[in-house]
mmCIF file of N, CA and C in Angstrom:
data_model
loop_
_atom_site.group_PDB
_atom_site.id
_atom_site.type_symbol
_atom_site.label_atom_id
_atom_site.label_comp_id
_atom_site.label_asym_id
_atom_site.label_seq_id
_atom_site.Cartn_x
_atom_site.Cartn_y
_atom_site.Cartn_z
ATOM 1 N N UNK A 1 135.453 55.861 39.458
ATOM 2 C CA UNK A 1 137.015 55.299 39.773
ATOM 3 C C UNK A 1 137.359 56.434 40.500
ATOM 4 N N UNK A 2 137.152 57.499 39.827
ATOM 5 C CA UNK A 2 137.712 58.980 40.433
ATOM 6 C C UNK A 2 137.331 59.330 41.640
ATOM 7 N N UNK A 3 136.006 58.920 41.923
ATOM 8 C CA UNK A 3 135.443 59.260 43.429
ATOM 9 C C UNK A 3 135.887 58.476 44.412
ATOM 10 N N UNK A 4 136.312 57.220 44.056
ATOM 11 C CA UNK A 4 136.507 56.035 44.901
ATOM 12 C C UNK A 4 138.132 56.525 45.491
ATOM 13 N N UNK A 5 138.998 57.227 44.561
ATOM 14 C CA UNK A 5 140.274 57.552 44.732
ATOM 15 C C UNK A 5 139.997 59.216 45.819
ATOM 16 N N UNK A 6 138.913 59.718 45.257
ATOM 17 C CA UNK A 6 138.916 61.165 46.343
ATOM 18 C C UNK A 6 138.176 60.401 47.691
ATOM 19 N N UNK A 7 137.539 59.545 47.950
ATOM 20 C CA UNK A 7 137.053 59.166 48.684
ATOM 21 C C UNK A 7 138.306 58.523 49.880
ATOM 22 N N UNK A 8 139.115 57.776 49.012
ATOM 23 C CA UNK A 8 140.054 57.045 49.763
ATOM 24 C C UNK A 8 141.328 58.315 50.473
ATOM 25 N N UNK A 9 141.660 59.081 49.602
ATOM 26 C CA UNK A 9 142.384 60.479 49.761
ATOM 27 C C UNK A 9 141.856 60.941 50.777
ATOM 28 N N UNK A 10 140.388 61.284 51.375
ATOM 29 C CA UNK A 10 139.956 61.961 52.408
ATOM 30 C C UNK A 10 140.083 61.098 53.420
ATOM 31 N N UNK A 11 139.717 59.880 53.457
ATOM 32 C CA UNK A 11 139.631 59.364 54.747
ATOM 33 C C UNK A 11 140.816 58.511 55.184
ATOM 34 N N UNK A 12 141.767 58.377 54.123
ATOM 35 C CA UNK A 12 142.789 57.611 54.329
ATOM 36 C C UNK A 12 143.782 58.132 55.717
ATOM 37 N N UNK A 13 143.967 59.616 55.968
ATOM 38 C CA UNK A 13 144.508 59.799 56.829
ATOM 39 C C UNK A 13 143.927 60.008 58.399
ATOM 40 N N UNK A 14 142.412 60.203 58.644
ATOM 41 C CA UNK A 14 142.080 59.953 59.725
ATOM 42 C C UNK A 14 141.713 58.537 60.166
ATOM 43 N N UNK A 15 141.984 57.455 59.390
ATOM 44 C CA UNK A 15 141.763 56.396 59.471
ATOM 45 C C UNK A 15 143.356 55.798 60.019
ATOM 46 N N UNK A 16 144.216 56.181 59.358
ATOM 47 C CA UNK A 16 145.646 56.115 59.829
ATOM 48 C C UNK A 16 145.699 56.599 60.776
ATOM 49 N N UNK A 17 145.535 57.578 61.251
ATOM 50 C CA UNK A 17 145.708 58.149 62.951
ATOM 51 C C UNK A 17 144.920 57.685 63.627
ATOM 52 N N UNK A 18 143.837 57.381 63.513
ATOM 53 C CA UNK A 18 143.150 56.369 64.561
ATOM 54 C C UNK A 18 143.191 55.279 64.968
ATOM 55 N N UNK A 19 144.265 54.093 63.992
ATOM 56 C CA UNK A 19 144.770 52.973 63.556
ATOM 57 C C UNK A 19 145.998 53.206 64.438
ATOM 58 N N UNK A 20 146.725 54.294 64.630
ATOM 59 C CA UNK A 20 147.992 54.624 65.298
ATOM 60 C C UNK A 20 147.080 54.480 66.581
ATOM 61 N N UNK A 21 146.640 55.583 67.113
ATOM 62 C CA UNK A 21 145.964 56.071 68.301
ATOM 63 C C UNK A 21 145.613 54.909 69.266
ATOM 64 N N UNK A 22 144.610 53.825 68.237
ATOM 65 C CA UNK A 22 144.021 52.908 69.089
ATOM 66 C C UNK A 22 145.567 51.862 69.481
ATOM 67 N N UNK A 23 146.174 51.637 68.863
ATOM 68 C CA UNK A 23 147.790 51.078 68.733
ATOM 69 C C UNK A 23 148.138 51.198 70.274
ATOM 70 N N UNK A 24 148.347 52.716 70.515
ATOM 71 C CA UNK A 24 148.976 53.047 71.214
ATOM 72 C C UNK A 24 148.328 52.892 72.600
ATOM 73 N N UNK A 25 146.789 52.983 72.555
ATOM 74 C CA UNK A 25 145.892 52.832 73.877
ATOM 75 C C UNK A 25 146.056 51.854 74.122
ATOM 76 N N UNK A 26 145.989 50.864 73.488
ATOM 77 C CA UNK A 26 145.944 49.461 73.716
ATOM 78 C C UNK A 26 147.011 49.282 74.924
ATOM 79 N N UNK A 27 148.111 49.591 74.536
ATOM 80 C CA UNK A 27 149.319 48.811 75.279
ATOM 81 C C UNK A 27 149.122 49.832 76.761
ATOM 82 N N UNK A 28 148.934 50.585 76.929
ATOM 83 C CA UNK A 28 148.372 51.710 78.161
ATOM 84 C C UNK A 28 147.111 50.903 78.667
ATOM 85 N N UNK A 29 146.071 50.498 78.139
ATOM 86 C CA UNK A 29 144.895 49.900 78.902
ATOM 87 C C UNK A 29 145.350 48.807 79.486
ATOM 88 N N UNK A 30 146.422 48.095 78.583
ATOM 89 C CA UNK A 30 147.145 46.766 79.436
ATOM 90 C C UNK A 30 147.390 47.032 80.657
ATOM 91 N N UNK A 31 148.248 47.804 80.580
ATOM 92 C CA UNK A 31 149.247 48.158 81.824
ATOM 93 C C UNK A 31 148.276 48.868 83.016
ATOM 94 N N UNK A 32 147.470 49.451 82.373
ATOM 95 C CA UNK A 32 146.606 49.894 83.671
ATOM 96 C C UNK A 32 145.330 48.822 84.341
ATOM 97 N N UNK A 33 145.014 47.914 83.313
ATOM 98 C CA UNK A 33 144.605 46.851 83.897
ATOM 99 C C UNK A 33 145.093 45.964 84.748
ATOM 100 N N UNK A 34 146.668 45.658 84.272
ATOM 101 C CA UNK A 34 147.317 44.898 85.290
ATOM 102 C C UNK A 34 147.596 45.561 86.720
ATOM 103 N N UNK A 35 147.706 47.140 86.635
ATOM 104 C CA UNK A 35 147.934 48.173 87.884
ATOM 105 C C UNK A 35 146.685 47.856 88.488
ATOM 106 N N UNK A 36 145.317 47.666 87.961
ATOM 107 C CA UNK A 36 144.405 47.999 89.148
ATOM 108 C C UNK A 36 144.183 46.381 89.524
ATOM 109 N N UNK A 37 144.555 45.305 88.838
ATOM 110 C CA UNK A 37 144.498 43.965 89.293
ATOM 111 C C UNK A 37 145.317 43.812 90.727
ATOM 112 N N UNK A 38 146.942 44.503 90.267
ATOM 113 C CA UNK A 38 147.497 44.225 91.230
ATOM 114 C C UNK A 38 147.287 45.036 92.710
ATOM 115 N N UNK A 39 146.461 46.293 92.543
ATOM 116 C CA UNK A 39 145.963 47.051 93.504
ATOM 117 C C UNK A 39 144.666 46.839 94.313
ATOM 118 N N UNK A 40 143.940 45.768 93.562
ATOM 119 C CA UNK A 40 142.636 44.917 94.312
ATOM 120 C C UNK A 40 143.537 43.534 94.943
ATOM 121 N N UNK A 41 144.576 43.145 94.742
ATOM 122 C CA UNK A 41 145.328 42.133 95.423
ATOM 123 C C UNK A 41 145.798 42.743 96.661
ATOM 124 N N UNK A 42 146.469 43.843 96.595
ATOM 125 C CA UNK A 42 146.812 44.571 97.766
ATOM 126 C C UNK A 42 146.031 44.813 98.526
ATOM 127 N N UNK A 43 144.686 45.491 98.284
ATOM 128 C CA UNK A 43 143.529 45.827 99.280
ATOM 129 C C UNK A 43 143.418 44.489 99.789
ATOM 130 N N UNK A 44 143.060 43.669 99.133
ATOM 131 C CA UNK A 44 142.098 42.459 99.510
ATOM 132 C C UNK A 44 143.182 42.152 100.912
ATOM 133 N N UNK A 45 144.577 41.978 100.412
ATOM 134 C CA UNK A 45 145.508 41.619 101.560
ATOM 135 C C UNK A 45 145.352 42.695 102.911
ATOM 136 N N UNK A 46 145.435 43.691 102.692
ATOM 137 C CA UNK A 46 145.536 44.441 103.505
ATOM 138 C C UNK A 46 144.166 43.924 104.578
ATOM 139 N N UNK A 47 142.704 43.882 104.048
ATOM 140 C CA UNK A 47 141.746 43.592 104.881
ATOM 141 C C UNK A 47 141.813 42.371 105.402
ATOM 142 N N UNK A 48 142.831 41.367 104.967
ATOM 143 C CA UNK A 48 142.541 39.880 105.347
ATOM 144 C C UNK A 48 143.542 40.052 106.962
ATOM 145 N N UNK A 49 144.305 40.808 106.601
ATOM 146 C CA UNK A 49 145.896 40.915 107.317
ATOM 147 C C UNK A 49 145.198 42.334 108.635
ATOM 148 N N UNK A 50 144.104 42.491 108.612
ATOM 149 C CA UNK A 50 143.766 43.678 109.521
ATOM 150 C C UNK A 50 143.159 42.666 110.438
ATOM 151 N N UNK A 51 143.088 43.185 112.058
ATOM 152 C CA UNK A 51 142.211 42.648 113.034
ATOM 153 C C UNK A 51 140.798 43.097 113.176
#
């Protein structure tokens, strides 16, 4: 039981930080995906409108 408490104590902080960073990065990745899709549409429109 003591080793289990020590294991949780040693791993709890890195796991918490990892989850926090993954949550923050997820939102940024969604914004990046939206921007890339918008850019793709703009480039497609430019290609279709040039003679």
